[in-house]
Amino acid sequence: MAIMFVREGNRDHLLIYITKVVEGVASSFIAPCVAALTLANFGPSKFDSIMASNVLWGHIGSAISAILAGAVSYIFYPNIKSCFFVIGFSAFCAIMWIPFLPEGNPLLGRGFHTGDDNLEEQSSMDGYLLKRVSTGPVTSGPGRIIPYPRPKKEKEDHNAAGYMTVLMEPKTLTLCLTGFFFHFANANVLLVLGELMGGENDEGDGQSRNAIPLIAGAILLAQVTMSAATLIADNLTEKGVGRKVLFQSGLCTLPLRCALILWWKNAGDLYLLSTQIFDGLGGGFFGLLHPYIVADITFGTGRFNLIMGLTASSFGLGATMSNFLGQLVVEHFGHEWSLTGSLILSFIPIIIFQLFMPETMNERCKDISSDSKSCSVSEPEPTTSYKNMC
């Protein structure tokens, strides 16, 4: 809502800077917290499928916000600040639902192996699990849910791995560097694309009326493609396709996108808009595989949240530098040179990831059971009293 205090004439730089810092700090918590809550509530065996659902709904929400913001800005032009009410209202709705989020198992959420990671259904009730039990002689029926006491275990010591141990892990460093350079090359591209599509109004003193809807359309197309990419990546993961090939596929979309924008820079808005399909494919694969890989390489260390925060910070730093330096190049040398710089930089994460990141898909299984190829953990049986209830 701070945008409503910005005066015309671009004179409130300090207010804009302060709000962007607050936005950056707040947004950096969202992805790691959602990933931690997912791991805490569903365990490592179901983390991938549930996380894919979370990411998918996030893209759907972003697409809806883009539609509404673009429509509002077009209707109330030239008072385009009105579109920020859409974002503020969306954020308020999200905050209202936070108290209803289940906490889950804090140890699982930190990336520890607790021994009951793969239970079918876990309850937030202290000391109880929920189990689906057949209501008749045919066990294939839907059945019903009954509670039964969680089996008591001897107190376990869950000692997290040392900070330097996980921070200096080669796979962690590789993921941080890969994400940093990917966002360093990528973040500025949407700004340049919006500037190429939007143009100036008839007076030459600001963006045209179609600029915001075009940018909203670019975001919408990217988010729709990200949703499809999330579904595809989740399906391929379930079929056994490794993390590395999917993540690398996402990285390779960025140089293609930059090259097409350079080629079509004078071809018209629709051509430029279509390049956002590659942004959606890259962002979809990258956004989904990032928590997968972090969960793989940190499971059992108790440092899942630390590495999620560290990698997210690396990505954010790359995006910040991209926006600043990329627009600096636009100001002094033009859009073409800025895009050319992004094109060159986009090959760095591809090379780093290919050379230094091994496949991590089965890392969680190795930690749970070194003797089994699956991640299955046997469930305790309900007590006799609860069996009699059936």
mmCIF file of C-alpha atoms in Angstrom:
data_model
loop_
_atom_site.group_PDB
_atom_site.id
_atom_site.type_symbol
_atom_site.label_atom_id
_atom_site.label_comp_id
_atom_site.label_asym_id
_atom_site.label_seq_id
_atom_site.Cartn_x
_atom_site.Cartn_y
_atom_site.Cartn_z
ATOM 1 C CA MET A 1 0.000 0.000 0.000
ATOM 2 C CA ALA A 2 3.058 2.268 0.231
ATOM 3 C CA ILE A 3 2.729 2.854 -3.524
ATOM 4 C CA MET A 4 -0.219 5.147 -2.839
ATOM 5 C CA PHE A 5 2.152 7.606 -1.137
ATOM 6 C CA VAL A 6 4.442 7.875 -4.173
ATOM 7 C CA ARG A 7 3.982 11.245 -5.842
ATOM 8 C CA GLU A 8 4.034 11.922 -9.567
ATOM 9 C CA GLY A 9 7.334 12.931 -11.071
ATOM 10 C CA ASN A 10 9.410 10.000 -9.741
ATOM 11 C CA ARG A 11 10.561 11.974 -6.686
ATOM 12 C CA ASP A 12 10.140 9.425 -3.897
ATOM 13 C CA HIS A 13 13.135 7.201 -4.489
ATOM 14 C CA LEU A 14 13.830 6.589 -0.802
ATOM 15 C CA LEU A 15 10.285 5.340 -0.152
ATOM 16 C CA ILE A 16 10.484 3.016 -3.145
ATOM 17 C CA TYR A 17 13.854 1.656 -2.013
ATOM 18 C CA ILE A 18 12.601 1.037 1.526
ATOM 19 C CA THR A 19 9.484 -0.785 0.334
ATOM 20 C CA LYS A 20 11.536 -2.927 -2.051
ATOM 21 C CA VAL A 21 13.850 -3.929 0.800
ATOM 22 C CA VAL A 22 10.860 -4.875 2.944
ATOM 23 C CA GLU A 23 9.351 -6.788 0.015
ATOM 24 C CA GLY A 24 12.599 -8.650 -0.584
ATOM 25 C CA VAL A 25 12.964 -9.651 3.057
ATOM 26 C CA ALA A 26 9.343 -10.810 3.300
ATOM 27 C CA SER A 27 9.248 -12.716 0.020
ATOM 28 C CA SER A 28 12.507 -14.533 0.791
ATOM 29 C CA PHE A 29 10.750 -16.345 3.649
ATOM 30 C CA ILE A 30 7.816 -17.676 1.629
ATOM 31 C CA ALA A 31 9.353 -20.458 -0.488
ATOM 32 C CA PRO A 32 11.581 -21.914 2.295
ATOM 33 C CA CYS A 33 8.703 -21.823 4.799
ATOM 34 C CA VAL A 34 6.252 -23.523 2.437
ATOM 35 C CA ALA A 35 8.841 -26.207 1.657
ATOM 36 C CA ALA A 36 9.580 -26.757 5.367
ATOM 37 C CA LEU A 37 5.886 -27.031 6.269
ATOM 38 C CA THR A 38 5.353 -29.489 3.415
ATOM 39 C CA LEU A 39 8.238 -31.664 4.576
ATOM 40 C CA ALA A 40 7.067 -31.431 8.202
ATOM 41 C CA ASN A 41 3.528 -32.531 7.406
ATOM 42 C CA PHE A 42 4.043 -35.143 4.705
ATOM 43 C CA GLY A 43 7.578 -36.458 5.147
ATOM 44 C CA PRO A 44 10.221 -37.114 2.493
ATOM 45 C CA SER A 45 8.353 -39.851 0.630
ATOM 46 C CA LYS A 46 5.423 -37.581 -0.291
ATOM 47 C CA PHE A 47 7.321 -34.306 -0.351
ATOM 48 C CA ASP A 48 7.737 -34.236 -4.138
ATOM 49 C CA SER A 49 4.080 -34.732 -5.055
ATOM 50 C CA ILE A 50 2.724 -32.334 -2.406
ATOM 51 C CA MET A 51 5.337 -29.702 -3.214
ATOM 52 C CA ALA A 52 4.411 -29.943 -6.892
ATOM 53 C CA SER A 53 0.792 -29.224 -5.940
ATOM 54 C CA ASN A 54 1.867 -26.217 -3.846
ATOM 55 C CA VAL A 55 3.964 -24.809 -6.684
ATOM 56 C CA LEU A 56 1.160 -25.379 -9.198
ATOM 57 C CA TRP A 57 -1.387 -23.457 -7.123
ATOM 58 C CA GLY A 58 1.158 -20.685 -6.631
ATOM 59 C CA HIS A 59 1.430 -20.283 -10.410
ATOM 60 C CA ILE A 60 -2.359 -20.297 -10.776
ATOM 61 C CA GLY A 61 -2.622 -17.550 -8.160
ATOM 62 C CA SER A 62 0.029 -15.470 -9.918
ATOM 63 C CA ALA A 63 -1.818 -15.863 -13.219
ATOM 64 C CA ILE A 64 -5.086 -14.658 -11.701
ATOM 65 C CA SER A 65 -3.331 -11.692 -10.081
ATOM 66 C CA ALA A 66 -1.740 -10.767 -13.410
ATOM 67 C CA ILE A 67 -5.147 -10.782 -15.139
ATOM 68 C CA LEU A 68 -6.771 -8.629 -12.462
ATOM 69 C CA ALA A 69 -3.843 -6.198 -12.185
ATOM 70 C CA GLY A 70 -3.686 -5.747 -15.958
ATOM 71 C CA ALA A 71 -7.427 -5.146 -16.198
ATOM 72 C CA VAL A 72 -7.471 -2.643 -13.335
ATOM 73 C CA SER A 73 -4.495 -0.686 -14.712
ATOM 74 C CA TYR A 74 -6.100 -0.488 -18.158
ATOM 75 C CA ILE A 75 -9.490 0.631 -16.800
ATOM 76 C CA PHE A 76 -8.081 3.281 -14.461
ATOM 77 C CA TYR A 77 -5.308 4.528 -16.803
ATOM 78 C CA PRO A 78 -3.385 6.809 -16.303
ATOM 79 C CA ASN A 79 -3.796 6.144 -12.574
ATOM 80 C CA ILE A 80 -2.015 2.794 -12.862
ATOM 81 C CA LYS A 81 -1.193 2.761 -9.143
ATOM 82 C CA SER A 82 -4.651 1.251 -8.648
ATOM 83 C CA CYS A 83 -3.387 -2.128 -9.840
ATOM 84 C CA PHE A 84 -1.316 -2.447 -6.665
ATOM 85 C CA PHE A 85 -4.548 -2.794 -4.682
ATOM 86 C CA VAL A 86 -4.970 -6.187 -6.354
ATOM 87 C CA ILE A 87 -1.589 -7.341 -5.073
ATOM 88 C CA GLY A 88 -2.269 -5.928 -1.605
ATOM 89 C CA PHE A 89 -5.644 -7.668 -1.395
ATOM 90 C CA SER A 90 -4.092 -10.977 -2.496
ATOM 91 C CA ALA A 91 -1.395 -10.670 0.159
ATOM 92 C CA PHE A 92 -4.013 -9.887 2.811
ATOM 93 C CA CYS A 93 -5.980 -13.030 1.870
ATOM 94 C CA ALA A 94 -2.833 -15.140 2.151
ATOM 95 C CA ILE A 95 -2.068 -13.716 5.602
ATOM 96 C CA MET A 96 -5.595 -14.543 6.786
ATOM 97 C CA TRP A 97 -5.036 -18.245 6.059
ATOM 98 C CA ILE A 98 -1.704 -18.576 7.868
ATOM 99 C CA PRO A 99 -3.229 -19.471 11.284
ATOM 100 C CA PHE A 100 -4.875 -22.512 9.684
ATOM 101 C CA LEU A 101 -1.602 -24.029 8.457
ATOM 102 C CA PRO A 102 -0.651 -27.214 10.372
ATOM 103 C CA GLU A 103 2.763 -27.211 12.000
ATOM 104 C CA GLY A 104 3.513 -30.886 11.401
ATOM 105 C CA ASN A 105 6.585 -32.597 12.791
ATOM 106 C CA PRO A 106 9.278 -29.944 13.417
ATOM 107 C CA LEU A 107 12.056 -32.523 13.160
ATOM 108 C CA LEU A 108 10.871 -33.660 9.745
ATOM 109 C CA GLY A 109 10.552 -30.020 8.728
ATOM 110 C CA ARG A 110 14.228 -29.494 9.512
ATOM 111 C CA GLY A 111 15.237 -32.470 7.402
ATOM 112 C CA PHE A 112 15.789 -35.100 10.112
ATOM 113 C CA HIS A 113 14.940 -38.763 9.604
ATOM 114 C CA THR A 114 12.539 -39.616 12.443
ATOM 115 C CA GLY A 115 11.589 -43.173 11.511
ATOM 116 C CA ASP A 116 7.937 -42.438 10.644
ATOM 117 C CA ASP A 117 8.583 -40.353 7.546
ATOM 118 C CA ASN A 118 6.463 -42.442 5.195
ATOM 119 C CA LEU A 119 3.316 -43.006 7.216
ATOM 120 C CA GLU A 120 0.236 -42.822 5.037
ATOM 121 C CA GLU A 121 -1.528 -40.092 6.946
ATOM 122 C CA GLN A 122 -0.232 -38.014 9.836
ATOM 123 C CA SER A 123 -2.406 -36.066 12.232
ATOM 124 C CA SER A 124 -1.666 -32.828 13.984
ATOM 125 C CA MET A 125 -3.107 -34.384 17.188
ATOM 126 C CA ASP A 126 -0.321 -34.845 19.710
ATOM 127 C CA GLY A 127 0.571 -38.490 20.109
ATOM 128 C CA TYR A 128 -1.901 -39.819 17.546
ATOM 129 C CA LEU A 129 -1.798 -41.037 13.954
ATOM 130 C CA LEU A 130 -4.677 -41.455 11.524
ATOM 131 C CA LYS A 131 -5.033 -44.719 9.628
ATOM 132 C CA ARG A 132 -7.482 -45.724 6.910
ATOM 133 C CA VAL A 133 -9.165 -48.957 7.977
ATOM 134 C CA SER A 134 -11.591 -51.137 5.981
ATOM 135 C CA THR A 135 -15.198 -51.051 7.191
ATOM 136 C CA GLY A 136 -16.115 -54.470 5.846
ATOM 137 C CA PRO A 137 -14.778 -57.841 4.812
ATOM 138 C CA VAL A 138 -13.595 -56.461 1.465
ATOM 139 C CA THR A 139 -10.358 -54.597 2.109
ATOM 140 C CA SER A 140 -10.389 -52.793 -1.249
ATOM 141 C CA GLY A 141 -13.231 -50.484 -0.206
ATOM 142 C CA PRO A 142 -12.719 -46.849 0.773
ATOM 143 C CA GLY A 143 -12.875 -47.639 4.497
ATOM 144 C CA ARG A 144 -12.809 -44.981 7.180
ATOM 145 C CA ILE A 145 -10.251 -43.062 9.201
ATOM 146 C CA ILE A 146 -9.572 -43.981 12.859
ATOM 147 C CA PRO A 147 -7.037 -42.557 15.303
ATOM 148 C CA TYR A 148 -4.591 -44.764 17.084
ATOM 149 C CA PRO A 149 -1.809 -43.891 19.505
ATOM 150 C CA ARG A 150 1.566 -43.130 18.044
ATOM 151 C CA PRO A 151 3.969 -45.846 19.208
ATOM 152 C CA LYS A 152 6.231 -44.628 21.950
ATOM 153 C CA LYS A 153 9.897 -44.556 21.080
ATOM 154 C CA GLU A 154 12.999 -44.159 23.056
ATOM 155 C CA LYS A 155 14.179 -40.586 23.103
ATOM 156 C CA GLU A 156 16.395 -39.955 20.121
ATOM 157 C CA ASP A 157 19.169 -37.444 19.817
ATOM 158 C CA HIS A 158 18.746 -35.365 16.685
ATOM 159 C CA ASN A 159 21.995 -33.518 16.268
ATOM 160 C CA ALA A 160 22.102 -31.304 13.232
ATOM 161 C CA ALA A 161 25.151 -31.380 11.006
ATOM 162 C CA GLY A 162 27.672 -28.590 11.518
ATOM 163 C CA TYR A 163 27.156 -25.390 9.601
ATOM 164 C CA MET A 164 30.437 -25.648 7.726
ATOM 165 C CA THR A 165 29.711 -29.271 6.832
ATOM 166 C CA VAL A 166 26.547 -28.399 4.926
ATOM 167 C CA LEU A 167 27.691 -24.991 3.679
ATOM 168 C CA MET A 168 30.852 -26.419 2.129
ATOM 169 C CA GLU A 169 29.038 -29.402 0.605
ATOM 170 C CA PRO A 170 29.948 -29.301 -3.131
ATOM 171 C CA LYS A 171 26.347 -29.920 -4.230
ATOM 172 C CA THR A 172 25.150 -26.985 -2.108
ATOM 173 C CA LEU A 173 27.759 -24.649 -3.580
ATOM 174 C CA THR A 174 26.950 -25.848 -7.085
ATOM 175 C CA LEU A 175 23.230 -25.191 -6.620
ATOM 176 C CA CYS A 176 23.895 -21.724 -5.174
ATOM 177 C CA LEU A 177 26.174 -20.738 -8.051
ATOM 178 C CA THR A 178 23.847 -22.208 -10.655
ATOM 179 C CA GLY A 179 20.841 -20.336 -9.270
ATOM 180 C CA PHE A 180 22.805 -17.113 -8.843
ATOM 181 C CA PHE A 181 23.951 -16.984 -12.466
ATOM 182 C CA PHE A 182 20.591 -18.158 -13.808
ATOM 183 C CA HIS A 183 18.763 -15.308 -12.063
ATOM 184 C CA PHE A 184 21.598 -12.894 -12.841
ATOM 185 C CA ALA A 185 20.979 -13.578 -16.520
ATOM 186 C CA ASN A 186 17.206 -13.986 -16.339
ATOM 187 C CA ALA A 187 15.664 -11.330 -14.081
ATOM 188 C CA ASN A 188 16.445 -8.349 -16.322
ATOM 189 C CA VAL A 189 14.970 -9.989 -19.418
ATOM 190 C CA LEU A 190 11.336 -9.390 -18.435
ATOM 191 C CA LEU A 191 12.071 -5.706 -17.765
ATOM 192 C CA VAL A 192 13.669 -5.304 -21.183
ATOM 193 C CA LEU A 193 10.832 -7.225 -22.810
ATOM 194 C CA GLY A 194 8.258 -4.949 -21.166
ATOM 195 C CA GLU A 195 10.130 -1.867 -22.345
ATOM 196 C CA LEU A 196 10.287 -3.203 -25.904
ATOM 197 C CA MET A 197 6.571 -4.041 -25.961
ATOM 198 C CA GLY A 198 5.198 -1.071 -24.024
ATOM 199 C CA GLY A 199 6.675 1.889 -25.827
ATOM 200 C CA GLU A 200 5.740 5.453 -24.886
ATOM 201 C CA ASN A 201 2.417 7.284 -24.922
ATOM 202 C CA ASP A 202 1.552 9.921 -27.497
ATOM 203 C CA GLU A 203 3.035 12.706 -25.370
ATOM 204 C CA GLY A 204 6.327 10.820 -24.990
ATOM 205 C CA ASP A 205 6.412 11.299 -21.217
ATOM 206 C CA GLY A 206 5.402 7.857 -19.994
ATOM 207 C CA GLN A 207 4.317 4.335 -20.820
ATOM 208 C CA SER A 208 1.437 3.827 -23.255
ATOM 209 C CA ARG A 209 -1.953 2.611 -22.065
ATOM 210 C CA ASN A 210 -1.266 -0.855 -23.486
ATOM 211 C CA ALA A 211 2.057 -1.222 -21.658
ATOM 212 C CA ILE A 212 0.734 -2.603 -18.353
ATOM 213 C CA PRO A 213 -1.745 -5.044 -19.961
ATOM 214 C CA LEU A 214 1.032 -6.287 -22.253
ATOM 215 C CA ILE A 215 3.339 -6.849 -19.297
ATOM 216 C CA ALA A 216 0.468 -8.525 -17.436
ATOM 217 C CA GLY A 217 -0.076 -10.692 -20.501
ATOM 218 C CA ALA A 218 3.598 -11.637 -20.512
ATOM 219 C CA ILE A 219 3.392 -12.634 -16.853
ATOM 220 C CA LEU A 220 0.128 -14.513 -17.471
ATOM 221 C CA LEU A 221 1.560 -16.504 -20.378
ATOM 222 C CA ALA A 222 4.647 -17.356 -18.324
ATOM 223 C CA GLN A 223 2.575 -18.465 -15.325
ATOM 224 C CA VAL A 224 0.261 -20.628 -17.440
ATOM 225 C CA THR A 225 3.302 -22.265 -19.010
ATOM 226 C CA MET A 226 4.881 -22.700 -15.567
ATOM 227 C CA SER A 227 1.739 -24.500 -14.429
ATOM 228 C CA ALA A 228 1.977 -26.890 -17.368
ATOM 229 C CA ALA A 229 5.727 -27.320 -16.813
ATOM 230 C CA THR A 230 5.108 -28.134 -13.141
ATOM 231 C CA LEU A 231 2.619 -30.859 -14.064
ATOM 232 C CA ILE A 232 4.977 -32.279 -16.686
ATOM 233 C CA ALA A 233 7.989 -32.266 -14.361
ATOM 234 C CA ASP A 234 5.991 -33.862 -11.544
ATOM 235 C CA ASN A 235 4.747 -36.601 -13.873
ATOM 236 C CA LEU A 236 8.235 -37.269 -15.253
ATOM 237 C CA THR A 237 9.668 -37.387 -11.722
ATOM 238 C CA GLU A 238 7.107 -40.011 -10.725
ATOM 239 C CA LYS A 239 8.182 -42.061 -13.747
ATOM 240 C CA GLY A 240 11.801 -41.988 -12.576
ATOM 241 C CA VAL A 241 13.282 -39.174 -14.668
ATOM 242 C CA GLY A 242 16.181 -37.673 -12.727
ATOM 243 C CA ARG A 243 16.519 -34.196 -11.285
ATOM 244 C CA LYS A 244 19.535 -33.282 -13.367
ATOM 245 C CA VAL A 245 18.009 -33.681 -16.813
ATOM 246 C CA LEU A 246 14.852 -31.765 -15.842
ATOM 247 C CA PHE A 247 16.755 -28.951 -14.136
ATOM 248 C CA GLN A 248 19.145 -28.706 -17.068
ATOM 249 C CA SER A 249 16.174 -28.521 -19.447
ATOM 250 C CA GLY A 250 14.908 -25.502 -17.545
ATOM 251 C CA LEU A 251 18.297 -23.795 -17.675
ATOM 252 C CA CYS A 252 18.577 -24.293 -21.442
ATOM 253 C CA THR A 253 15.389 -22.327 -22.125
ATOM 254 C CA LEU A 254 17.008 -19.031 -21.104
ATOM 255 C CA PRO A 255 19.525 -18.655 -23.971
ATOM 256 C CA LEU A 256 16.782 -19.638 -26.436
ATOM 257 C CA ARG A 257 14.512 -16.963 -24.990
ATOM 258 C CA CYS A 258 17.185 -14.238 -25.156
ATOM 259 C CA ALA A 259 18.110 -15.172 -28.723
ATOM 260 C CA LEU A 260 14.492 -15.059 -29.890
ATOM 261 C CA ILE A 261 13.871 -11.647 -28.297
ATOM 262 C CA LEU A 262 16.945 -10.268 -30.054
ATOM 263 C CA TRP A 263 15.793 -11.778 -33.330
ATOM 264 C CA TRP A 264 12.199 -10.557 -33.007
ATOM 265 C CA LYS A 265 12.844 -7.192 -31.311
ATOM 266 C CA ASN A 266 11.225 -5.335 -34.231
ATOM 267 C CA ALA A 267 8.743 -8.025 -35.273
ATOM 268 C CA GLY A 268 5.834 -6.862 -33.112
ATOM 269 C CA ASP A 269 4.385 -7.332 -29.653
ATOM 270 C CA LEU A 270 2.844 -10.754 -30.276
ATOM 271 C CA TYR A 271 6.180 -12.232 -31.323
ATOM 272 C CA LEU A 272 7.882 -10.789 -28.254
ATOM 273 C CA LEU A 273 5.042 -11.956 -26.034
ATOM 274 C CA SER A 274 5.377 -15.529 -27.289
ATOM 275 C CA THR A 275 8.937 -15.749 -25.945
ATOM 276 C CA GLN A 276 7.456 -15.879 -22.448
ATOM 277 C CA ILE A 277 6.665 -19.542 -23.110
ATOM 278 C CA PHE A 278 10.368 -20.223 -22.601
ATOM 279 C CA ASP A 279 10.331 -18.173 -19.408
ATOM 280 C CA GLY A 280 7.472 -20.364 -18.193
ATOM 281 C CA LEU A 281 9.269 -23.598 -19.035
ATOM 282 C CA GLY A 282 12.478 -22.468 -17.367
ATOM 283 C CA GLY A 283 10.782 -21.019 -14.306
ATOM 284 C CA GLY A 284 8.485 -24.027 -13.959
ATOM 285 C CA PHE A 285 11.268 -26.604 -13.991
ATOM 286 C CA PHE A 286 13.602 -24.476 -11.882
ATOM 287 C CA GLY A 287 10.989 -23.564 -9.267
ATOM 288 C CA LEU A 288 9.873 -27.163 -8.794
ATOM 289 C CA LEU A 289 13.258 -28.884 -8.860
ATOM 290 C CA HIS A 290 14.918 -26.421 -6.455
ATOM 291 C CA PRO A 291 13.194 -27.722 -3.264
ATOM 292 C CA TYR A 292 13.476 -31.303 -4.556
ATOM 293 C CA ILE A 293 17.248 -31.045 -4.834
ATOM 294 C CA VAL A 294 17.640 -29.265 -1.486
ATOM 295 C CA ALA A 295 15.566 -31.971 0.219
ATOM 296 C CA ASP A 296 17.726 -34.620 -1.458
ATOM 297 C CA ILE A 297 21.096 -33.237 -0.414
ATOM 298 C CA THR A 298 20.127 -32.159 3.130
ATOM 299 C CA PHE A 299 17.846 -34.964 4.309
ATOM 300 C CA GLY A 300 19.126 -36.368 7.590
ATOM 301 C CA THR A 301 21.316 -33.332 8.327
ATOM 302 C CA GLY A 302 18.685 -31.171 10.055
ATOM 303 C CA ARG A 303 19.742 -28.243 7.861
ATOM 304 C CA PHE A 304 17.008 -28.272 5.223
ATOM 305 C CA ASN A 305 15.773 -24.804 6.202
ATOM 306 C CA LEU A 306 19.292 -23.380 6.277
ATOM 307 C CA ILE A 307 20.087 -24.517 2.735
ATOM 308 C CA MET A 308 16.661 -23.481 1.415
ATOM 309 C CA GLY A 309 17.312 -20.014 2.829
ATOM 310 C CA LEU A 310 20.888 -19.910 1.554
ATOM 311 C CA THR A 311 19.965 -20.952 -1.987
ATOM 312 C CA ALA A 312 16.977 -18.584 -2.067
ATOM 313 C CA SER A 313 19.269 -15.751 -0.942
ATOM 314 C CA SER A 314 21.743 -16.593 -3.708
ATOM 315 C CA PHE A 315 18.947 -16.533 -6.273
ATOM 316 C CA GLY A 316 17.638 -13.218 -4.936
ATOM 317 C CA LEU A 317 21.094 -11.645 -5.018
ATOM 318 C CA GLY A 318 21.512 -12.698 -8.642
ATOM 319 C CA ALA A 319 18.107 -11.252 -9.570
ATOM 320 C CA THR A 320 18.855 -7.955 -7.804
ATOM 321 C CA MET A 321 22.182 -7.534 -9.570
ATOM 322 C CA SER A 322 20.545 -8.462 -12.874
ATOM 323 C CA ASN A 323 17.883 -5.782 -12.568
ATOM 324 C CA PHE A 324 20.356 -3.087 -11.515
ATOM 325 C CA LEU A 325 23.192 -3.820 -13.928
ATOM 326 C CA GLY A 326 20.890 -4.826 -16.774
ATOM 327 C CA GLN A 327 18.989 -1.542 -16.642
ATOM 328 C CA LEU A 328 22.251 0.342 -16.302
ATOM 329 C CA VAL A 329 23.350 -1.207 -19.582
ATOM 330 C CA VAL A 330 19.987 -0.291 -21.153
ATOM 331 C CA GLU A 331 20.436 3.330 -20.062
ATOM 332 C CA HIS A 332 23.935 3.690 -21.510
ATOM 333 C CA PHE A 333 24.036 1.200 -24.399
ATOM 334 C CA GLY A 334 20.456 0.189 -25.243
ATOM 335 C CA HIS A 335 18.196 -2.835 -24.974
ATOM 336 C CA GLU A 336 20.088 -4.957 -27.487
ATOM 337 C CA TRP A 337 23.335 -4.885 -25.521
ATOM 338 C CA SER A 338 21.516 -5.686 -22.279
ATOM 339 C CA LEU A 339 19.891 -8.744 -23.861
ATOM 340 C CA THR A 340 23.187 -9.802 -25.397
ATOM 341 C CA GLY A 341 24.761 -9.720 -21.938
ATOM 342 C CA SER A 342 21.946 -11.905 -20.578
ATOM 343 C CA LEU A 343 22.410 -14.304 -23.487
ATOM 344 C CA ILE A 344 26.124 -14.719 -22.756
ATOM 345 C CA LEU A 345 25.591 -15.082 -19.010
ATOM 346 C CA SER A 346 22.854 -17.700 -19.516
ATOM 347 C CA PHE A 347 25.425 -20.311 -20.573
ATOM 348 C CA ILE A 348 27.313 -20.096 -17.250
ATOM 349 C CA PRO A 349 24.710 -21.903 -15.088
ATOM 350 C CA ILE A 350 24.304 -24.591 -17.751
ATOM 351 C CA ILE A 351 28.036 -25.328 -17.698
ATOM 352 C CA ILE A 352 28.338 -25.214 -13.881
ATOM 353 C CA PHE A 353 25.372 -27.531 -13.310
ATOM 354 C CA GLN A 354 26.423 -30.006 -15.975
ATOM 355 C CA LEU A 355 30.010 -30.313 -14.743
ATOM 356 C CA PHE A 356 29.611 -30.249 -10.961
ATOM 357 C CA MET A 357 26.111 -31.422 -9.960
ATOM 358 C CA PRO A 358 25.550 -35.186 -9.706
ATOM 359 C CA GLU A 359 22.126 -36.820 -9.833
ATOM 360 C CA THR A 360 20.441 -36.487 -6.418
ATOM 361 C CA MET A 361 17.150 -38.281 -6.975
ATOM 362 C CA ASN A 362 17.784 -41.257 -4.632
ATOM 363 C CA GLU A 363 19.671 -39.439 -1.862
ATOM 364 C CA ARG A 364 16.715 -39.476 0.546
ATOM 365 C CA CYS A 365 16.215 -43.220 0.035
ATOM 366 C CA LYS A 366 19.860 -43.901 0.872
ATOM 367 C CA ASP A 367 19.512 -42.039 4.159
ATOM 368 C CA ILE A 368 16.335 -43.860 5.167
ATOM 369 C CA SER A 369 17.546 -47.344 4.331
ATOM 370 C CA SER A 370 20.906 -48.254 2.882
ATOM 371 C CA ASP A 371 19.710 -51.795 2.256
ATOM 372 C CA SER A 372 16.534 -50.980 0.336
ATOM 373 C CA LYS A 373 15.952 -49.471 -3.058
ATOM 374 C CA SER A 374 12.684 -47.924 -1.965
ATOM 375 C CA CYS A 375 11.833 -45.303 0.597
ATOM 376 C CA SER A 376 9.246 -47.450 2.327
ATOM 377 C CA VAL A 377 9.136 -47.616 6.121
ATOM 378 C CA SER A 378 6.911 -50.144 7.870
ATOM 379 C CA GLU A 379 3.908 -48.729 9.709
ATOM 380 C CA PRO A 380 3.061 -49.691 13.281
ATOM 381 C CA GLU A 381 -0.175 -51.639 13.748
ATOM 382 C CA PRO A 382 -3.147 -50.104 15.594
ATOM 383 C CA THR A 383 -3.616 -51.161 19.189
ATOM 384 C CA THR A 384 -6.049 -54.012 20.034
ATOM 385 C CA SER A 385 -8.662 -51.624 21.438
ATOM 386 C CA TYR A 386 -8.796 -49.702 18.194
ATOM 387 C CA LYS A 387 -8.920 -52.911 16.151
ATOM 388 C CA ASN A 388 -12.015 -53.919 18.113
ATOM 389 C CA MET A 389 -13.643 -50.616 17.109
ATOM 390 C CA CYS A 390 -13.667 -51.812 13.492
#
